Tab-separated table of C-alpha atoms in Angstrom:
chain	number	residue	atom	x	y	z
A	14	MET	CA	21.012	-113.915	-23.276
A	15	MET	CA	24.162	-115.862	-24.136
A	16	THR	CA	24.416	-119.514	-23.149
A	17	LEU	CA	27.688	-120.446	-21.491
A	18	THR	CA	29.624	-123.369	-22.829
A	19	ARG	CA	30.343	-126.304	-20.549
A	20	ARG	CA	33.932	-125.139	-20.214
A	21	GLU	CA	32.812	-121.647	-19.245
A	22	ARG	CA	30.382	-123.045	-16.675
A	23	LEU	CA	33.134	-125.159	-15.133
A	24	HIS	CA	35.472	-122.162	-15.077
A	25	THR	CA	32.848	-120.042	-13.303
A	26	ALA	CA	32.047	-122.823	-10.840
A	27	THR	CA	35.734	-123.250	-9.997
A	28	ARG	CA	36.148	-119.513	-9.413
A	29	GLU	CA	33.195	-119.630	-7.015
A	30	GLU	CA	34.666	-122.639	-5.207
A	31	ILE	CA	37.995	-120.836	-4.834
A	32	LYS	CA	36.191	-117.876	-3.251
A	33	MET	CA	34.268	-120.196	-0.936
A	34	ILE	CA	37.508	-121.782	0.302
A	35	ALA	CA	39.093	-118.339	0.625
A	36	ARG	CA	36.216	-117.199	2.856
A	37	GLN	CA	36.751	-120.225	5.072
A	38	HIS	CA	40.425	-119.298	5.384
A	39	MET	CA	39.521	-115.669	6.151
A	40	ALA	CA	37.158	-116.788	8.898
A	41	MET	CA	39.924	-118.817	10.531
A	42	GLU	CA	43.021	-116.706	9.909
A	43	GLY	CA	41.960	-113.317	8.570
A	44	ALA	CA	42.264	-111.845	5.091
A	45	ALA	CA	45.893	-110.849	5.572
A	46	ALA	CA	46.844	-114.534	5.806
A	47	LEU	CA	45.180	-115.554	2.531
A	48	SER	CA	47.450	-117.791	0.473
A	49	LEU	CA	46.706	-119.054	-3.029
A	50	ARG	CA	48.961	-122.017	-2.383
A	51	ALA	CA	46.985	-122.996	0.732
A	52	ILE	CA	43.688	-122.596	-1.115
A	53	ALA	CA	44.961	-124.732	-3.991
A	54	ARG	CA	46.040	-127.415	-1.539
A	55	ASP	CA	42.581	-127.544	0.043
A	56	MET	CA	41.011	-127.833	-3.397
A	57	GLY	CA	43.324	-130.637	-4.468
A	58	MET	CA	44.878	-128.655	-7.291
A	59	SER	CA	48.333	-127.256	-7.929
A	60	ALA	CA	49.114	-123.615	-7.195
A	61	PRO	CA	49.996	-122.898	-10.859
A	62	ALA	CA	46.603	-124.314	-11.894
A	63	LEU	CA	44.822	-121.914	-9.557
A	64	TYR	CA	46.417	-118.963	-11.350
A	65	ARG	CA	44.288	-119.813	-14.383
A	66	TYR	CA	41.312	-118.599	-12.356
A	67	TYR	CA	42.839	-115.706	-10.435
A	68	GLU	CA	45.988	-114.041	-11.692
A	69	SER	CA	47.184	-113.063	-8.237
A	70	ARG	CA	46.269	-112.925	-4.576
A	71	ASP	CA	45.207	-109.308	-5.095
A	72	ASP	CA	42.912	-110.405	-7.915
A	73	LEU	CA	41.208	-112.895	-5.589
A	74	ILE	CA	40.933	-110.373	-2.754
A	75	THR	CA	39.355	-107.858	-5.133
A	76	ALA	CA	36.770	-110.437	-6.210
A	77	LEU	CA	35.953	-111.164	-2.557
A	78	ILE	CA	35.651	-107.456	-1.773
A	79	LEU	CA	33.310	-106.862	-4.704
A	80	ASP	CA	31.171	-109.831	-3.674
A	81	ALA	CA	30.943	-108.558	-0.097
A	82	TYR	CA	30.021	-104.982	-1.002
A	83	ASN	CA	27.411	-106.170	-3.490
A	84	ALA	CA	26.001	-108.785	-1.110
A	85	ILE	CA	25.369	-106.334	1.719
A	86	ALA	CA	23.855	-103.802	-0.693
A	87	ASP	CA	21.614	-106.467	-2.246
A	88	ALA	CA	20.475	-107.627	1.198
A	89	ILE	CA	19.584	-104.076	2.216
A	90	ASN	CA	17.731	-103.481	-1.047
A	91	ALA	CA	15.718	-106.656	-0.522
A	92	ALA	CA	14.799	-105.522	3.006
A	93	LEU	CA	13.723	-102.075	1.805
A	94	ASN	CA	11.559	-103.511	-0.926
A	95	LYS	CA	9.406	-105.371	1.586
A	96	TYR	CA	7.829	-101.968	2.228
A	97	PRO	CA	6.352	-99.696	-0.435
A	98	VAL	CA	7.488	-96.209	-1.278
A	99	PRO	CA	6.814	-93.844	0.463
A	100	ASP	CA	6.898	-95.865	3.709
A	101	TYR	CA	10.361	-94.517	4.447
A	102	ALA	CA	10.194	-95.067	8.202
A	103	ASN	CA	9.861	-98.826	7.828
A	104	ARG	CA	12.166	-98.973	4.809
A	105	LEU	CA	14.988	-97.259	6.699
A	106	TYR	CA	14.407	-99.306	9.838
A	107	ALA	CA	14.438	-102.559	7.869
A	108	GLY	CA	17.575	-101.519	6.005
A	109	MET	CA	19.465	-100.621	9.177
A	110	LEU	CA	18.472	-103.879	10.883
A	111	THR	CA	19.573	-105.814	7.807
A	112	TYR	CA	22.939	-104.055	7.840
A	113	ARG	CA	23.634	-105.612	11.238
A	114	ALA	CA	22.070	-108.980	10.384
A	115	TRP	CA	24.287	-109.333	7.320
A	116	ALA	CA	27.406	-108.430	9.296
A	117	LEU	CA	26.634	-111.060	11.938
A	118	ALA	CA	25.846	-113.690	9.297
A	119	TYR	CA	29.035	-112.979	7.319
A	120	PRO	CA	31.570	-111.568	9.774
A	121	ALA	CA	34.630	-112.452	7.678
A	122	ASP	CA	33.206	-110.576	4.687
A	123	TYR	CA	32.236	-107.615	6.866
A	124	VAL	CA	35.721	-107.391	8.344
A	125	LEU	CA	37.220	-107.738	4.860
A	126	ILE	CA	35.517	-104.565	3.651
A	127	PHE	CA	35.353	-102.580	6.891
A	128	GLY	CA	38.284	-103.878	8.929
A	129	ASN	CA	41.964	-103.022	8.849
A	130	PRO	CA	43.620	-102.603	5.431
A	131	ILE	CA	45.300	-105.757	4.131
A	132	PRO	CA	49.085	-105.282	4.077
A	133	GLY	CA	50.391	-105.131	0.520
A	134	TYR	CA	46.972	-105.100	-1.124
A	135	LYS	CA	46.091	-102.272	-3.504
A	136	ALA	CA	42.486	-101.941	-4.636
A	137	PRO	CA	42.073	-101.444	-8.402
A	138	GLY	CA	40.159	-98.198	-7.954
A	139	GLU	CA	36.952	-97.500	-9.826
A	140	ALA	CA	35.427	-100.981	-9.617
A	141	THR	CA	35.770	-101.277	-5.848
A	142	THR	CA	34.917	-97.609	-5.307
A	143	TYR	CA	31.569	-98.001	-7.062
A	144	ALA	CA	30.751	-101.161	-5.117
A	145	ALA	CA	31.789	-99.531	-1.835
A	146	ARG	CA	29.397	-96.633	-2.427
A	147	ARG	CA	26.363	-98.801	-3.139
A	148	THR	CA	25.163	-99.170	0.455
A	149	ASN	CA	25.471	-95.496	1.331
A	150	THR	CA	23.896	-94.600	-2.008
A	151	ILE	CA	20.881	-96.740	-1.119
A	152	PHE	CA	20.456	-95.022	2.246
A	153	LEU	CA	21.016	-91.571	0.740
A	154	GLN	CA	18.303	-92.213	-1.839
A	155	GLU	CA	15.932	-93.213	0.963
A	156	LEU	CA	16.725	-90.016	2.856
A	157	GLN	CA	16.212	-87.987	-0.316
A	158	GLY	CA	12.866	-89.674	-0.907
A	159	ALA	CA	11.764	-89.006	2.650
A	160	TRP	CA	12.862	-85.389	2.308
A	161	GLN	CA	10.898	-84.958	-0.918
A	162	HIS	CA	7.809	-86.507	0.702
A	163	LYS	CA	8.213	-84.164	3.695
A	164	GLN	CA	8.688	-87.078	6.093
A	165	LEU	CA	12.219	-86.172	7.195
A	166	THR	CA	12.880	-83.658	9.941
A	167	ILE	CA	16.474	-82.468	9.849
A	168	PRO	CA	17.869	-82.169	13.400
A	169	ALA	CA	18.869	-78.601	14.201
A	170	GLU	CA	22.560	-79.434	14.507
A	171	TYR	CA	22.634	-80.595	10.878
A	172	THR	CA	21.037	-77.524	9.302
A	173	ASP	CA	24.452	-75.977	8.565
A	174	ILE	CA	26.971	-77.882	6.480
A	175	LEU	CA	30.489	-78.268	7.817
A	176	PRO	CA	32.906	-76.231	5.665
A	177	GLN	CA	35.186	-79.215	5.086
A	178	PHE	CA	32.278	-81.086	3.456
A	179	GLN	CA	31.692	-78.471	0.756
A	180	GLN	CA	33.977	-80.028	-1.866
A	181	GLN	CA	32.662	-83.510	-1.139
A	182	ILE	CA	29.103	-82.309	-1.653
A	183	ILE	CA	29.955	-80.834	-5.045
A	184	GLY	CA	31.386	-84.193	-6.078
A	185	ASP	CA	28.352	-86.055	-4.752
A	186	GLU	CA	25.948	-83.803	-6.630
A	187	GLN	CA	27.857	-84.429	-9.856
A	188	ARG	CA	27.870	-88.183	-9.269
A	189	TYR	CA	24.155	-88.468	-8.485
A	190	GLY	CA	23.122	-85.982	-11.141
A	191	ALA	CA	20.853	-84.118	-8.756
A	192	GLU	CA	21.078	-81.474	-6.088
A	193	ILE	CA	21.316	-83.083	-2.671
A	194	PRO	CA	20.109	-81.120	0.356
A	195	HIS	CA	23.441	-80.585	2.062
A	196	PRO	CA	22.402	-81.693	5.563
A	197	LEU	CA	21.430	-85.120	4.216
A	198	LEU	CA	25.067	-86.018	3.645
A	199	GLU	CA	25.960	-85.093	7.207
A	200	ILE	CA	23.012	-87.129	8.506
A	201	LEU	CA	24.066	-90.067	6.339
A	202	LEU	CA	27.667	-89.960	7.552
A	203	ALA	CA	26.721	-89.551	11.218
A	204	THR	CA	24.134	-92.345	11.070
A	205	TRP	CA	26.415	-94.739	9.206
A	206	SER	CA	29.282	-94.019	11.611
A	207	LYS	CA	27.107	-94.839	14.612
A	208	ILE	CA	25.569	-98.074	13.331
A	209	HIS	CA	28.895	-99.225	11.905
A	210	GLY	CA	30.563	-98.545	15.244
A	211	MET	CA	27.964	-100.523	17.190
A	212	ILE	CA	28.217	-103.474	14.810
A	213	SER	CA	32.011	-103.506	14.885
A	214	LEU	CA	32.073	-103.403	18.683
A	215	GLU	CA	29.631	-106.302	18.760
A	216	LEU	CA	31.611	-108.375	16.249
A	217	TYR	CA	34.719	-108.012	18.382
A	218	SER	CA	32.726	-108.850	21.551
A	219	HIS	CA	33.301	-105.478	23.218
A	220	LEU	CA	29.616	-104.679	23.774
A	221	GLN	CA	28.411	-107.963	25.221
A	222	PRO	CA	30.162	-107.700	28.623
A	223	ILE	CA	28.804	-104.174	29.083
A	224	ILE	CA	25.191	-104.331	27.901
A	225	GLY	CA	24.415	-108.040	27.659
A	226	ASP	CA	22.098	-107.916	24.642
A	227	PRO	CA	23.709	-106.035	21.743
A	228	GLY	CA	20.707	-106.708	19.504
A	229	ALA	CA	18.316	-104.899	21.835
A	230	PHE	CA	20.827	-102.068	22.249
A	231	TYR	CA	21.225	-101.733	18.477
A	232	ARG	CA	17.460	-101.624	17.873
A	233	PHE	CA	17.010	-99.039	20.642
A	234	GLU	CA	19.713	-96.779	19.201
A	235	VAL	CA	18.484	-97.168	15.617
A	236	LEU	CA	14.969	-96.194	16.703
A	237	ALA	CA	16.389	-93.203	18.573
A	238	LEU	CA	18.215	-92.094	15.412
A	239	LEU	CA	15.071	-92.464	13.321
A	240	HIS	CA	12.862	-90.692	15.872
A	241	ARG	CA	15.212	-87.694	15.818
A	242	MET	CA	14.583	-87.473	12.073
A	243	GLY	CA	10.812	-87.662	12.495
A	244	PHE	CA	10.344	-91.334	11.602
A	245	THR	CA	8.134	-93.735	13.568
A	246	PRO	CA	8.527	-97.246	12.149
A	247	ASP	CA	6.161	-100.069	13.035
A	248	LEU	CA	7.559	-102.404	15.690
């Protein structure tokens, strides 16, 4: 393991501080309003000096996006690992609860990666694509494990793959290096869409006036999803 020089440690620490200030700005004004000049001002440094740490606004946004995708995936992994394999019912339940908990704890980061596209920003491609897939990859691996351990019951409506998913499935099988039972991808997409929708509605305060307790609603719906697949997590 290489030891960083003092200069390298200071450089890394400054990059982290820049991202911390940027997150504060995102929380107040949104990612679209991020300004390197404003961040530099808050840090007490000149705008040209900040460019030694991030070459452009897009470079900074990319770093924030990567951090957010990796943070939510790491949090979910940590939640899953509190339960042993093959306790997939509790692993999935813990992971889905953590998905919401992370979003509520870091709403600016959640909106950065799942909200509206940032005008003028172009993601660099492969790096962000890999990070973006981490969370769904984690859940897909859990579903695959449950399937292999005969714990997963595929709902009848997902036994036939939608024709428009065929090409996507071929790509997914190549990426994971293993044959994926086709209905698992449909289950993954449908489940993710539902929990993501509930979380987004809660973050924008659309659920609260209707149901009062979005946390209880979320847990109820997550349990309903899991029960349909044959899982009975401990409560």
